[in-house]
Amino acid sequence: MSRLNKLLRPFLAGAGVAGTVAAINRGLRDGPLPTNHIGGAQRGWTWRGYEIFAAEAGSGPLVVLVHGIYAGASSYEFRKLFPLLAQSHRVVAFDLLGCGLSERPNLAYSAELFVEQIVDALGEFGAEPTTLVGSSLGAAFAIRAAARASDRVAHLVTICPTGLGGVLDKDSTPVQAALTAFVRSPVVGEAFFNALASRPSLRWFLEHQSYADKSSVTPEIIDHYYAVTHQPGARYVPAFFVGGGLNVNVARDLPFITSPVLIAWGERAPSVNKLPNAYEFMKLARHGSLAAFGSSGLLPHEEEPQAVYSAIATFLGVEQQLPS
């Protein structure tokens, strides 16, 4: 009996640690989450059997907003641009499947899945040709969607897009695929993700990789991202992101986009996504123009929303009202 106890002791110890970690994970879930984090009127959309969060405001020609991909990603990043665009357009923002306030199933997420969702969104929200606005990796998905459904896209706005110049445009490696499997795994994978999505980690990422001005990273923003990342299933999309499974190379897509393309860029973006990379997009876009924002990082629509709105309005030929 004593020998059996010795053999079982490491297993029991491991089970005890796993049980403790699982309990901690449960304690971190289900933080307070808003029902609408962008404003406007919430509208229902069931896509392939899953409930998708979408919000709508304004009237006029349709603009559809597609957020980027990162821990806690959602249409929340458009909360400042959304009401500005609604002054002259009907604007719809939605959370991609697995992100934000949308359902977060444990699926094999891919760039193709998100491109298909964006193409379907263009038909879901309006029959007329649309202005499609995408941010970061969401902009790369939007580029491919616009190339695939060119008749539905009147104008394309890409904000610090990825997909060229070595920025999220490579195929996933076996090592990266193993990382995806690890983050998706129960207990340990969830604990690893919770560590990455701690408040200090989120603050560091936002201050060093997203915003040019660290003072823009307010406690309210940290609280929001923390709440989103600690919902059940919040780690599944980031698992495929860190594993390279969402990477997309748009070099073969841009030349087939017939609509005008605006490339909006924060001049103080991190070194991997510096302004010179914007010119790679300009070379391939048939009707491309560039708007650069000197006080912004990867989220100029957050740090300089009025300037970004003005650039988009000019691009769309909208007569702007001067602030009162």
PDB file of C-alpha atoms in Angstrom:
ATOM      1  CA  MET A   1       0.000   0.000   0.000  1.00  0.00           C
ATOM      2  CA  SER A   2       2.826   2.400   0.880  1.00  0.00           C
ATOM      3  CA  ARG A   3       4.446   1.706  -2.499  1.00  0.00           C
ATOM      4  CA  LEU A   4       1.186   2.529  -4.254  1.00  0.00           C
ATOM      5  CA  ASN A   5       0.999   5.797  -2.323  1.00  0.00           C
ATOM      6  CA  LYS A   6       4.511   6.705  -3.483  1.00  0.00           C
ATOM      7  CA  LEU A   7       3.570   6.044  -7.101  1.00  0.00           C
ATOM      8  CA  LEU A   8       0.388   8.083  -6.848  1.00  0.00           C
ATOM      9  CA  ARG A   9       1.915  11.008  -4.955  1.00  0.00           C
ATOM     10  CA  PRO A  10       3.265  12.908  -8.039  1.00  0.00           C
ATOM     11  CA  PHE A  11      -0.050  12.419  -9.827  1.00  0.00           C
ATOM     12  CA  LEU A  12      -2.028  13.603  -6.824  1.00  0.00           C
ATOM     13  CA  ALA A  13       0.259  16.605  -6.431  1.00  0.00           C
ATOM     14  CA  GLY A  14      -0.173  17.448 -10.103  1.00  0.00           C
ATOM     15  CA  ALA A  15      -3.914  17.039  -9.816  1.00  0.00           C
ATOM     16  CA  GLY A  16      -3.887  19.353  -6.814  1.00  0.00           C
ATOM     17  CA  VAL A  17      -2.013  22.028  -8.745  1.00  0.00           C
ATOM     18  CA  ALA A  18      -4.323  21.600 -11.725  1.00  0.00           C
ATOM     19  CA  GLY A  19      -7.329  21.869  -9.456  1.00  0.00           C
ATOM     20  CA  THR A  20      -5.975  25.042  -7.910  1.00  0.00           C
ATOM     21  CA  VAL A  21      -5.263  26.565 -11.322  1.00  0.00           C
ATOM     22  CA  ALA A  22      -8.733  25.599 -12.540  1.00  0.00           C
ATOM     23  CA  ALA A  23     -10.268  27.269  -9.508  1.00  0.00           C
ATOM     24  CA  ILE A  24      -8.266  30.433 -10.157  1.00  0.00           C
ATOM     25  CA  ASN A  25      -9.359  30.396 -13.793  1.00  0.00           C
ATOM     26  CA  ARG A  26     -12.994  30.122 -12.737  1.00  0.00           C
ATOM     27  CA  GLY A  27     -12.546  33.024 -10.371  1.00  0.00           C
ATOM     28  CA  LEU A  28     -11.221  35.222 -13.196  1.00  0.00           C
ATOM     29  CA  ARG A  29     -14.132  34.533 -15.541  1.00  0.00           C
ATOM     30  CA  ASP A  30     -17.367  36.375 -15.950  1.00  0.00           C
ATOM     31  CA  GLY A  31     -16.207  39.857 -15.043  1.00  0.00           C
ATOM     32  CA  PRO A  32     -18.597  42.743 -15.695  1.00  0.00           C
ATOM     33  CA  LEU A  33     -19.117  43.170 -19.423  1.00  0.00           C
ATOM     34  CA  PRO A  34     -21.096  45.963 -21.100  1.00  0.00           C
ATOM     35  CA  THR A  35     -24.065  45.089 -23.265  1.00  0.00           C
ATOM     36  CA  ASN A  36     -23.082  47.743 -25.830  1.00  0.00           C
ATOM     37  CA  HIS A  37     -19.564  49.157 -25.798  1.00  0.00           C
ATOM     38  CA  ILE A  38     -19.786  51.496 -28.773  1.00  0.00           C
ATOM     39  CA  GLY A  39     -23.150  53.275 -28.630  1.00  0.00           C
ATOM     40  CA  GLY A  40     -25.903  53.519 -31.198  1.00  0.00           C
ATOM     41  CA  ALA A  41     -28.781  51.067 -31.449  1.00  0.00           C
ATOM     42  CA  GLN A  42     -27.934  47.417 -30.992  1.00  0.00           C
ATOM     43  CA  ARG A  43     -29.178  45.182 -33.798  1.00  0.00           C
ATOM     44  CA  GLY A  44     -29.373  41.426 -34.000  1.00  0.00           C
ATOM     45  CA  TRP A  45     -27.351  39.318 -36.403  1.00  0.00           C
ATOM     46  CA  THR A  46     -27.179  35.546 -36.323  1.00  0.00           C
ATOM     47  CA  TRP A  47     -24.306  34.328 -38.469  1.00  0.00           C
ATOM     48  CA  ARG A  48     -23.960  30.590 -39.106  1.00  0.00           C
ATOM     49  CA  GLY A  49     -25.960  29.927 -35.959  1.00  0.00           C
ATOM     50  CA  TYR A  50     -23.939  32.244 -33.690  1.00  0.00           C
ATOM     51  CA  GLU A  51     -25.103  35.512 -32.191  1.00  0.00           C
ATOM     52  CA  ILE A  52     -23.033  38.478 -33.377  1.00  0.00           C
ATOM     53  CA  PHE A  53     -22.965  41.840 -31.643  1.00  0.00           C
ATOM     54  CA  ALA A  54     -23.650  44.779 -33.989  1.00  0.00           C
ATOM     55  CA  ALA A  55     -24.555  48.409 -33.394  1.00  0.00           C
ATOM     56  CA  GLU A  56     -25.910  51.008 -35.805  1.00  0.00           C
ATOM     57  CA  ALA A  57     -26.209  54.801 -35.844  1.00  0.00           C
ATOM     58  CA  GLY A  58     -26.867  57.640 -38.289  1.00  0.00           C
ATOM     59  CA  SER A  59     -28.401  57.729 -41.742  1.00  0.00           C
ATOM     60  CA  GLY A  60     -27.145  57.993 -45.287  1.00  0.00           C
ATOM     61  CA  PRO A  61     -24.666  55.873 -47.272  1.00  0.00           C
ATOM     62  CA  LEU A  62     -23.538  52.762 -45.392  1.00  0.00           C
ATOM     63  CA  VAL A  63     -20.177  52.461 -43.603  1.00  0.00           C
ATOM     64  CA  VAL A  64     -19.181  49.108 -42.042  1.00  0.00           C
ATOM     65  CA  LEU A  65     -16.406  49.009 -39.417  1.00  0.00           C
ATOM     66  CA  VAL A  66     -14.150  45.964 -38.861  1.00  0.00           C
ATOM     67  CA  HIS A  67     -11.916  45.922 -35.782  1.00  0.00           C
ATOM     68  CA  GLY A  68      -8.432  44.442 -35.451  1.00  0.00           C
ATOM     69  CA  ILE A  69      -7.377  41.184 -33.788  1.00  0.00           C
ATOM     70  CA  TYR A  70      -5.601  41.154 -30.396  1.00  0.00           C
ATOM     71  CA  ALA A  71      -6.424  40.164 -26.825  1.00  0.00           C
ATOM     72  CA  GLY A  72      -9.775  41.750 -26.020  1.00  0.00           C
ATOM     73  CA  ALA A  73     -10.419  42.817 -29.622  1.00  0.00           C
ATOM     74  CA  SER A  74     -13.807  44.304 -30.472  1.00  0.00           C
ATOM     75  CA  SER A  75     -15.559  47.239 -32.089  1.00  0.00           C
ATOM     76  CA  TYR A  76     -14.790  49.135 -28.858  1.00  0.00           C
ATOM     77  CA  GLU A  77     -11.754  50.569 -30.672  1.00  0.00           C
ATOM     78  CA  PHE A  78     -14.145  52.539 -32.931  1.00  0.00           C
ATOM     79  CA  ARG A  79     -16.115  54.150 -30.089  1.00  0.00           C
ATOM     80  CA  LYS A  80     -14.746  57.632 -30.935  1.00  0.00           C
ATOM     81  CA  LEU A  81     -14.899  57.369 -34.742  1.00  0.00           C
ATOM     82  CA  PHE A  82     -18.335  55.710 -34.766  1.00  0.00           C
ATOM     83  CA  PRO A  83     -20.377  58.820 -33.743  1.00  0.00           C
ATOM     84  CA  LEU A  84     -18.339  61.103 -36.006  1.00  0.00           C
ATOM     85  CA  LEU A  85     -19.058  58.996 -39.072  1.00  0.00           C
ATOM     86  CA  ALA A  86     -22.716  58.798 -38.029  1.00  0.00           C
ATOM     87  CA  GLN A  87     -23.010  62.552 -38.633  1.00  0.00           C
ATOM     88  CA  SER A  88     -23.127  61.894 -42.376  1.00  0.00           C
ATOM     89  CA  HIS A  89     -23.545  58.122 -42.813  1.00  0.00           C
ATOM     90  CA  ARG A  90     -25.374  55.083 -41.552  1.00  0.00           C
ATOM     91  CA  VAL A  91     -22.630  53.320 -39.628  1.00  0.00           C
ATOM     92  CA  VAL A  92     -22.597  49.702 -38.510  1.00  0.00           C
ATOM     93  CA  ALA A  93     -19.898  48.244 -36.268  1.00  0.00           C
ATOM     94  CA  PHE A  94     -19.824  44.570 -35.333  1.00  0.00           C
ATOM     95  CA  ASP A  95     -17.671  42.223 -33.299  1.00  0.00           C
ATOM     96  CA  LEU A  96     -16.137  39.389 -35.287  1.00  0.00           C
ATOM     97  CA  LEU A  97     -17.076  35.866 -34.236  1.00  0.00           C
ATOM     98  CA  GLY A  98     -15.129  34.916 -31.112  1.00  0.00           C
ATOM     99  CA  CYS A  99     -14.464  38.537 -30.204  1.00  0.00           C
ATOM    100  CA  GLY A 100     -15.920  41.165 -27.909  1.00  0.00           C
ATOM    101  CA  LEU A 101     -19.638  40.825 -27.269  1.00  0.00           C
ATOM    102  CA  SER A 102     -20.215  38.216 -29.979  1.00  0.00           C
ATOM    103  CA  GLU A 103     -20.378  34.502 -29.219  1.00  0.00           C
ATOM    104  CA  ARG A 104     -16.986  32.910 -28.586  1.00  0.00           C
ATOM    105  CA  PRO A 105     -17.168  29.244 -29.628  1.00  0.00           C
ATOM    106  CA  ASN A 106     -14.165  26.920 -29.602  1.00  0.00           C
ATOM    107  CA  LEU A 107     -13.630  26.698 -33.374  1.00  0.00           C
ATOM    108  CA  ALA A 108     -10.721  26.416 -35.768  1.00  0.00           C
ATOM    109  CA  TYR A 109     -10.537  30.156 -36.518  1.00  0.00           C
ATOM    110  CA  SER A 110      -8.868  31.274 -39.736  1.00  0.00           C
ATOM    111  CA  ALA A 111      -8.405  34.321 -41.923  1.00  0.00           C
ATOM    112  CA  GLU A 112     -10.820  32.754 -44.397  1.00  0.00           C
ATOM    113  CA  LEU A 113     -13.535  32.483 -41.745  1.00  0.00           C
ATOM    114  CA  PHE A 114     -13.300  36.182 -40.959  1.00  0.00           C
ATOM    115  CA  VAL A 115     -13.134  37.202 -44.622  1.00  0.00           C
ATOM    116  CA  GLU A 116     -16.339  35.241 -45.228  1.00  0.00           C
ATOM    117  CA  GLN A 117     -17.987  36.927 -42.256  1.00  0.00           C
ATOM    118  CA  ILE A 118     -17.083  40.387 -43.597  1.00  0.00           C
ATOM    119  CA  VAL A 119     -18.389  39.521 -47.077  1.00  0.00           C
ATOM    120  CA  ASP A 120     -21.638  38.328 -45.507  1.00  0.00           C
ATOM    121  CA  ALA A 121     -21.823  41.471 -43.362  1.00  0.00           C
ATOM    122  CA  LEU A 122     -21.826  43.603 -46.501  1.00  0.00           C
ATOM    123  CA  GLY A 123     -24.995  41.835 -47.613  1.00  0.00           C
ATOM    124  CA  GLU A 124     -26.515  41.670 -44.136  1.00  0.00           C
ATOM    125  CA  PHE A 125     -26.374  45.374 -43.375  1.00  0.00           C
ATOM    126  CA  GLY A 126     -27.249  46.887 -46.738  1.00  0.00           C
ATOM    127  CA  ALA A 127     -27.842  46.191 -50.415  1.00  0.00           C
ATOM    128  CA  GLU A 128     -26.036  49.278 -51.716  1.00  0.00           C
ATOM    129  CA  PRO A 129     -22.255  49.497 -52.290  1.00  0.00           C
ATOM    130  CA  THR A 130     -20.606  50.171 -48.937  1.00  0.00           C
ATOM    131  CA  THR A 131     -17.647  52.002 -47.476  1.00  0.00           C
ATOM    132  CA  LEU A 132     -15.667  49.301 -45.680  1.00  0.00           C
ATOM    133  CA  VAL A 133     -13.299  50.398 -42.899  1.00  0.00           C
ATOM    134  CA  GLY A 134     -10.846  47.923 -41.369  1.00  0.00           C
ATOM    135  CA  SER A 135      -8.181  48.228 -38.688  1.00  0.00           C
ATOM    136  CA  SER A 136      -4.869  46.338 -38.455  1.00  0.00           C
ATOM    137  CA  LEU A 137      -5.362  42.616 -39.209  1.00  0.00           C
ATOM    138  CA  GLY A 138      -9.057  43.389 -39.650  1.00  0.00           C
ATOM    139  CA  ALA A 139      -7.975  45.709 -42.475  1.00  0.00           C
ATOM    140  CA  ALA A 140      -6.156  42.818 -44.161  1.00  0.00           C
ATOM    141  CA  PHE A 141      -9.335  40.742 -43.904  1.00  0.00           C
ATOM    142  CA  ALA A 142     -11.264  43.707 -45.334  1.00  0.00           C
ATOM    143  CA  ILE A 143      -8.849  43.974 -48.266  1.00  0.00           C
ATOM    144  CA  ARG A 144      -9.440  40.350 -49.188  1.00  0.00           C
ATOM    145  CA  ALA A 145     -13.200  40.737 -48.707  1.00  0.00           C
ATOM    146  CA  ALA A 146     -13.204  43.808 -50.976  1.00  0.00           C
ATOM    147  CA  ALA A 147     -11.285  41.935 -53.662  1.00  0.00           C
ATOM    148  CA  ARG A 148     -13.737  39.044 -53.427  1.00  0.00           C
ATOM    149  CA  ALA A 149     -16.911  41.167 -53.367  1.00  0.00           C
ATOM    150  CA  SER A 150     -15.821  44.203 -55.359  1.00  0.00           C
ATOM    151  CA  ASP A 151     -19.383  44.987 -56.452  1.00  0.00           C
ATOM    152  CA  ARG A 152     -20.383  45.550 -52.808  1.00  0.00           C
ATOM    153  CA  VAL A 153     -17.531  47.896 -51.827  1.00  0.00           C
ATOM    154  CA  ALA A 154     -17.629  51.498 -53.035  1.00  0.00           C
ATOM    155  CA  HIS A 155     -14.686  52.684 -50.927  1.00  0.00           C
ATOM    156  CA  LEU A 156     -12.132  50.892 -48.748  1.00  0.00           C
ATOM    157  CA  VAL A 157     -10.406  52.482 -45.747  1.00  0.00           C
ATOM    158  CA  THR A 158      -7.532  50.556 -44.158  1.00  0.00           C
ATOM    159  CA  ILE A 159      -6.100  51.779 -40.844  1.00  0.00           C
ATOM    160  CA  CYS A 160      -2.526  50.571 -40.209  1.00  0.00           C
ATOM    161  CA  PRO A 161      -3.218  47.402 -42.222  1.00  0.00           C
ATOM    162  CA  THR A 162      -1.153  44.229 -41.950  1.00  0.00           C
ATOM    163  CA  GLY A 163      -0.563  41.642 -44.660  1.00  0.00           C
ATOM    164  CA  LEU A 164       2.535  43.014 -46.405  1.00  0.00           C
ATOM    165  CA  GLY A 165       6.183  43.639 -45.650  1.00  0.00           C
ATOM    166  CA  GLY A 166       6.596  40.857 -43.125  1.00  0.00           C
ATOM    167  CA  VAL A 167       3.747  42.032 -40.878  1.00  0.00           C
ATOM    168  CA  LEU A 168       1.376  39.107 -40.266  1.00  0.00           C
ATOM    169  CA  ASP A 169       1.672  37.858 -43.831  1.00  0.00           C
ATOM    170  CA  LYS A 170       3.574  34.588 -43.351  1.00  0.00           C
ATOM    171  CA  ASP A 171       2.250  31.033 -43.162  1.00  0.00           C
ATOM    172  CA  SER A 172       2.011  29.478 -39.728  1.00  0.00           C
ATOM    173  CA  THR A 173       4.930  27.248 -38.674  1.00  0.00           C
ATOM    174  CA  PRO A 174       4.621  23.931 -36.784  1.00  0.00           C
ATOM    175  CA  VAL A 175       5.971  25.623 -33.661  1.00  0.00           C
ATOM    176  CA  GLN A 176       3.314  28.319 -33.920  1.00  0.00           C
ATOM    177  CA  ALA A 177       0.617  25.705 -34.450  1.00  0.00           C
ATOM    178  CA  ALA A 178       1.766  23.993 -31.250  1.00  0.00           C
ATOM    179  CA  LEU A 179       1.425  27.322 -29.430  1.00  0.00           C
ATOM    180  CA  THR A 180      -2.156  27.609 -30.664  1.00  0.00           C
ATOM    181  CA  ALA A 181      -2.945  24.137 -29.328  1.00  0.00           C
ATOM    182  CA  PHE A 182      -1.357  25.022 -25.987  1.00  0.00           C
ATOM    183  CA  VAL A 183      -3.343  28.251 -25.522  1.00  0.00           C
ATOM    184  CA  ARG A 184      -6.586  26.457 -26.501  1.00  0.00           C
ATOM    185  CA  SER A 185      -5.971  23.697 -23.958  1.00  0.00           C
ATOM    186  CA  PRO A 186      -8.089  23.664 -20.797  1.00  0.00           C
ATOM    187  CA  VAL A 187      -6.728  24.713 -17.405  1.00  0.00           C
ATOM    188  CA  VAL A 188      -3.056  25.328 -18.283  1.00  0.00           C
ATOM    189  CA  GLY A 189      -3.769  27.103 -21.564  1.00  0.00           C
ATOM    190  CA  GLU A 190      -6.415  29.224 -19.929  1.00  0.00           C
ATOM    191  CA  ALA A 191      -4.053  30.072 -17.063  1.00  0.00           C
ATOM    192  CA  PHE A 192      -1.359  31.071 -19.561  1.00  0.00           C
ATOM    193  CA  PHE A 193      -3.787  33.331 -21.391  1.00  0.00           C
ATOM    194  CA  ASN A 194      -5.020  34.849 -18.125  1.00  0.00           C
ATOM    195  CA  ALA A 195      -1.412  35.750 -17.313  1.00  0.00           C
ATOM    196  CA  LEU A 196      -1.014  37.391 -20.714  1.00  0.00           C
ATOM    197  CA  ALA A 197      -4.308  39.224 -20.178  1.00  0.00           C
ATOM    198  CA  SER A 198      -3.541  40.477 -16.679  1.00  0.00           C
ATOM    199  CA  ARG A 199      -4.017  44.187 -16.086  1.00  0.00           C
ATOM    200  CA  PRO A 200      -0.229  44.884 -16.052  1.00  0.00           C
ATOM    201  CA  SER A 201       0.238  42.921 -19.288  1.00  0.00           C
ATOM    202  CA  LEU A 202      -2.656  44.680 -20.988  1.00  0.00           C
ATOM    203  CA  ARG A 203      -1.316  48.054 -19.908  1.00  0.00           C
ATOM    204  CA  TRP A 204       2.163  47.237 -21.225  1.00  0.00           C
ATOM    205  CA  PHE A 205       0.791  46.074 -24.580  1.00  0.00           C
ATOM    206  CA  LEU A 206      -1.408  49.145 -25.023  1.00  0.00           C
ATOM    207  CA  GLU A 207       1.307  51.573 -23.947  1.00  0.00           C
ATOM    208  CA  HIS A 208       4.111  50.042 -26.037  1.00  0.00           C
ATOM    209  CA  GLN A 209       2.357  48.470 -29.027  1.00  0.00           C
ATOM    210  CA  SER A 210      -0.887  50.360 -29.611  1.00  0.00           C
ATOM    211  CA  TYR A 211      -0.852  53.974 -28.447  1.00  0.00           C
ATOM    212  CA  ALA A 212       1.754  56.647 -29.091  1.00  0.00           C
ATOM    213  CA  ASP A 213       0.774  58.587 -25.959  1.00  0.00           C
ATOM    214  CA  LYS A 214       0.842  56.418 -22.827  1.00  0.00           C
ATOM    215  CA  SER A 215      -1.523  58.796 -21.069  1.00  0.00           C
ATOM    216  CA  SER A 216      -4.235  57.622 -23.494  1.00  0.00           C
ATOM    217  CA  VAL A 217      -4.281  54.277 -21.691  1.00  0.00           C
ATOM    218  CA  THR A 218      -6.797  55.123 -18.988  1.00  0.00           C
ATOM    219  CA  PRO A 219      -7.995  52.842 -16.164  1.00  0.00           C
ATOM    220  CA  GLU A 220     -11.380  52.650 -17.925  1.00  0.00           C
ATOM    221  CA  ILE A 221      -9.730  51.244 -21.061  1.00  0.00           C
ATOM    222  CA  ILE A 222      -7.768  48.685 -19.024  1.00  0.00           C
ATOM    223  CA  ASP A 223     -10.950  47.653 -17.204  1.00  0.00           C
ATOM    224  CA  HIS A 224     -12.760  47.147 -20.495  1.00  0.00           C
ATOM    225  CA  TYR A 225     -10.059  44.986 -22.054  1.00  0.00           C
ATOM    226  CA  TYR A 226      -9.700  43.012 -18.843  1.00  0.00           C
ATOM    227  CA  ALA A 227     -13.435  42.291 -18.748  1.00  0.00           C
ATOM    228  CA  VAL A 228     -13.515  41.195 -22.404  1.00  0.00           C
ATOM    229  CA  THR A 229     -10.459  38.934 -22.092  1.00  0.00           C
ATOM    230  CA  HIS A 230     -11.835  37.166 -19.033  1.00  0.00           C
ATOM    231  CA  GLN A 231     -15.062  35.914 -20.586  1.00  0.00           C
ATOM    232  CA  PRO A 232     -15.479  32.206 -21.386  1.00  0.00           C
ATOM    233  CA  GLY A 233     -13.933  31.460 -24.777  1.00  0.00           C
ATOM    234  CA  ALA A 234     -12.079  34.780 -25.021  1.00  0.00           C
ATOM    235  CA  ARG A 235      -8.748  33.023 -25.588  1.00  0.00           C
ATOM    236  CA  TYR A 236      -9.684  31.035 -28.696  1.00  0.00           C
ATOM    237  CA  VAL A 237      -9.234  33.755 -31.335  1.00  0.00           C
ATOM    238  CA  PRO A 238      -5.985  35.056 -29.730  1.00  0.00           C
ATOM    239  CA  ALA A 239      -4.730  31.447 -29.683  1.00  0.00           C
ATOM    240  CA  PHE A 240      -4.922  31.313 -33.481  1.00  0.00           C
ATOM    241  CA  PHE A 241      -3.530  34.836 -33.733  1.00  0.00           C
ATOM    242  CA  VAL A 242      -0.337  34.088 -31.764  1.00  0.00           C
ATOM    243  CA  GLY A 243       0.002  30.832 -33.696  1.00  0.00           C
ATOM    244  CA  GLY A 244      -0.034  32.606 -37.064  1.00  0.00           C
ATOM    245  CA  GLY A 245      -3.275  30.936 -38.093  1.00  0.00           C
ATOM    246  CA  LEU A 246      -4.934  34.273 -38.886  1.00  0.00           C
ATOM    247  CA  ASN A 247      -2.096  35.681 -40.985  1.00  0.00           C
ATOM    248  CA  VAL A 248      -3.026  36.754 -44.491  1.00  0.00           C
ATOM    249  CA  ASN A 249      -0.894  37.983 -47.404  1.00  0.00           C
ATOM    250  CA  VAL A 250      -2.811  40.600 -49.377  1.00  0.00           C
ATOM    251  CA  ALA A 251      -0.237  41.084 -52.140  1.00  0.00           C
ATOM    252  CA  ARG A 252      -2.472  39.231 -54.590  1.00  0.00           C
ATOM    253  CA  ASP A 253      -5.660  40.897 -53.391  1.00  0.00           C
ATOM    254  CA  LEU A 254      -4.871  44.611 -53.570  1.00  0.00           C
ATOM    255  CA  PRO A 255      -4.389  44.803 -57.373  1.00  0.00           C
ATOM    256  CA  PHE A 256      -7.893  43.392 -57.893  1.00  0.00           C
ATOM    257  CA  ILE A 257      -9.655  46.045 -55.811  1.00  0.00           C
ATOM    258  CA  THR A 258     -11.332  48.427 -58.220  1.00  0.00           C
ATOM    259  CA  SER A 259     -12.666  50.866 -55.625  1.00  0.00           C
ATOM    260  CA  PRO A 260     -10.607  53.762 -54.197  1.00  0.00           C
ATOM    261  CA  VAL A 261      -8.466  52.780 -51.207  1.00  0.00           C
ATOM    262  CA  LEU A 262      -7.436  55.068 -48.340  1.00  0.00           C
ATOM    263  CA  ILE A 263      -4.463  53.916 -46.279  1.00  0.00           C
ATOM    264  CA  ALA A 264      -4.520  55.654 -42.893  1.00  0.00           C
ATOM    265  CA  TRP A 265      -1.344  55.343 -40.857  1.00  0.00           C
ATOM    266  CA  GLY A 266      -0.130  56.394 -37.429  1.00  0.00           C
ATOM    267  CA  GLU A 267       3.388  57.732 -37.891  1.00  0.00           C
ATOM    268  CA  ARG A 268       4.375  56.608 -34.383  1.00  0.00           C
ATOM    269  CA  ALA A 269       3.384  52.985 -34.884  1.00  0.00           C
ATOM    270  CA  PRO A 270       5.802  50.320 -33.523  1.00  0.00           C
ATOM    271  CA  SER A 271       8.921  49.405 -35.468  1.00  0.00           C
ATOM    272  CA  VAL A 272       7.316  46.361 -37.135  1.00  0.00           C
ATOM    273  CA  ASN A 273       4.600  48.537 -38.625  1.00  0.00           C
ATOM    274  CA  LYS A 274       6.357  51.796 -39.430  1.00  0.00           C
ATOM    275  CA  LEU A 275       5.139  54.324 -41.997  1.00  0.00           C
ATOM    276  CA  PRO A 276       7.392  53.028 -44.844  1.00  0.00           C
ATOM    277  CA  ASN A 277       5.288  49.865 -44.835  1.00  0.00           C
ATOM    278  CA  ALA A 278       2.346  52.000 -45.934  1.00  0.00           C
ATOM    279  CA  TYR A 279       4.063  52.582 -49.265  1.00  0.00           C
ATOM    280  CA  GLU A 280       4.029  48.828 -49.920  1.00  0.00           C
ATOM    281  CA  PHE A 281       0.226  49.052 -49.912  1.00  0.00           C
ATOM    282  CA  MET A 282       0.334  52.159 -52.105  1.00  0.00           C
ATOM    283  CA  LYS A 283       2.391  50.316 -54.738  1.00  0.00           C
ATOM    284  CA  LEU A 284      -0.188  47.563 -55.089  1.00  0.00           C
ATOM    285  CA  ALA A 285      -3.433  49.489 -54.734  1.00  0.00           C
ATOM    286  CA  ARG A 286      -4.790  50.605 -58.100  1.00  0.00           C
ATOM    287  CA  HIS A 287      -6.459  53.711 -56.673  1.00  0.00           C
ATOM    288  CA  GLY A 288      -4.664  54.289 -53.392  1.00  0.00           C
ATOM    289  CA  SER A 289      -4.130  57.416 -51.298  1.00  0.00           C
ATOM    290  CA  LEU A 290      -2.346  57.889 -47.985  1.00  0.00           C
ATOM    291  CA  ALA A 291      -3.265  59.833 -44.849  1.00  0.00           C
ATOM    292  CA  ALA A 292      -0.630  59.934 -42.076  1.00  0.00           C
ATOM    293  CA  PHE A 293      -1.236  61.017 -38.492  1.00  0.00           C
ATOM    294  CA  GLY A 294       1.795  62.339 -36.631  1.00  0.00           C
ATOM    295  CA  SER A 295       0.570  61.895 -33.074  1.00  0.00           C
ATOM    296  CA  SER A 296      -0.736  58.337 -33.347  1.00  0.00           C
ATOM    297  CA  GLY A 297       0.403  54.759 -33.075  1.00  0.00           C
ATOM    298  CA  LEU A 298      -1.567  51.779 -34.367  1.00  0.00           C
ATOM    299  CA  LEU A 299      -4.900  53.301 -33.327  1.00  0.00           C
ATOM    300  CA  PRO A 300      -5.086  56.775 -34.890  1.00  0.00           C
ATOM    301  CA  HIS A 301      -8.893  56.546 -34.782  1.00  0.00           C
ATOM    302  CA  GLU A 302      -8.558  56.473 -30.984  1.00  0.00           C
ATOM    303  CA  GLU A 303      -5.784  59.031 -30.516  1.00  0.00           C
ATOM    304  CA  GLU A 304      -6.783  61.447 -33.301  1.00  0.00           C
ATOM    305  CA  PRO A 305     -10.423  60.593 -34.075  1.00  0.00           C
ATOM    306  CA  GLN A 306     -11.346  63.992 -35.477  1.00  0.00           C
ATOM    307  CA  ALA A 307      -8.346  64.008 -37.820  1.00  0.00           C
ATOM    308  CA  VAL A 308      -9.098  60.468 -38.980  1.00  0.00           C
ATOM    309  CA  TYR A 309     -12.737  61.362 -39.522  1.00  0.00           C
ATOM    310  CA  SER A 310     -11.731  64.428 -41.553  1.00  0.00           C
ATOM    311  CA  ALA A 311      -9.431  62.309 -43.733  1.00  0.00           C
ATOM    312  CA  ILE A 312     -12.179  59.749 -44.338  1.00  0.00           C
ATOM    313  CA  ALA A 313     -14.770  62.464 -45.019  1.00  0.00           C
ATOM    314  CA  THR A 314     -12.455  64.091 -47.559  1.00  0.00           C
ATOM    315  CA  PHE A 315     -11.814  60.689 -49.135  1.00  0.00           C
ATOM    316  CA  LEU A 316     -15.566  60.117 -49.424  1.00  0.00           C
ATOM    317  CA  GLY A 317     -16.262  63.631 -50.694  1.00  0.00           C
ATOM    318  CA  VAL A 318     -18.301  64.611 -47.651  1.00  0.00           C
ATOM    319  CA  GLU A 319     -18.777  68.305 -46.907  1.00  0.00           C
ATOM    320  CA  GLN A 320     -17.715  68.654 -43.294  1.00  0.00           C
ATOM    321  CA  GLN A 321     -19.274  70.916 -40.699  1.00  0.00           C
ATOM    322  CA  LEU A 322     -16.902  73.066 -38.702  1.00  0.00           C
ATOM    323  CA  PRO A 323     -16.979  72.408 -34.940  1.00  0.00           C
ATOM    324  CA  SER A 324     -19.125  74.961 -33.113  1.00  0.00           C
TER     325      SER A 324
END
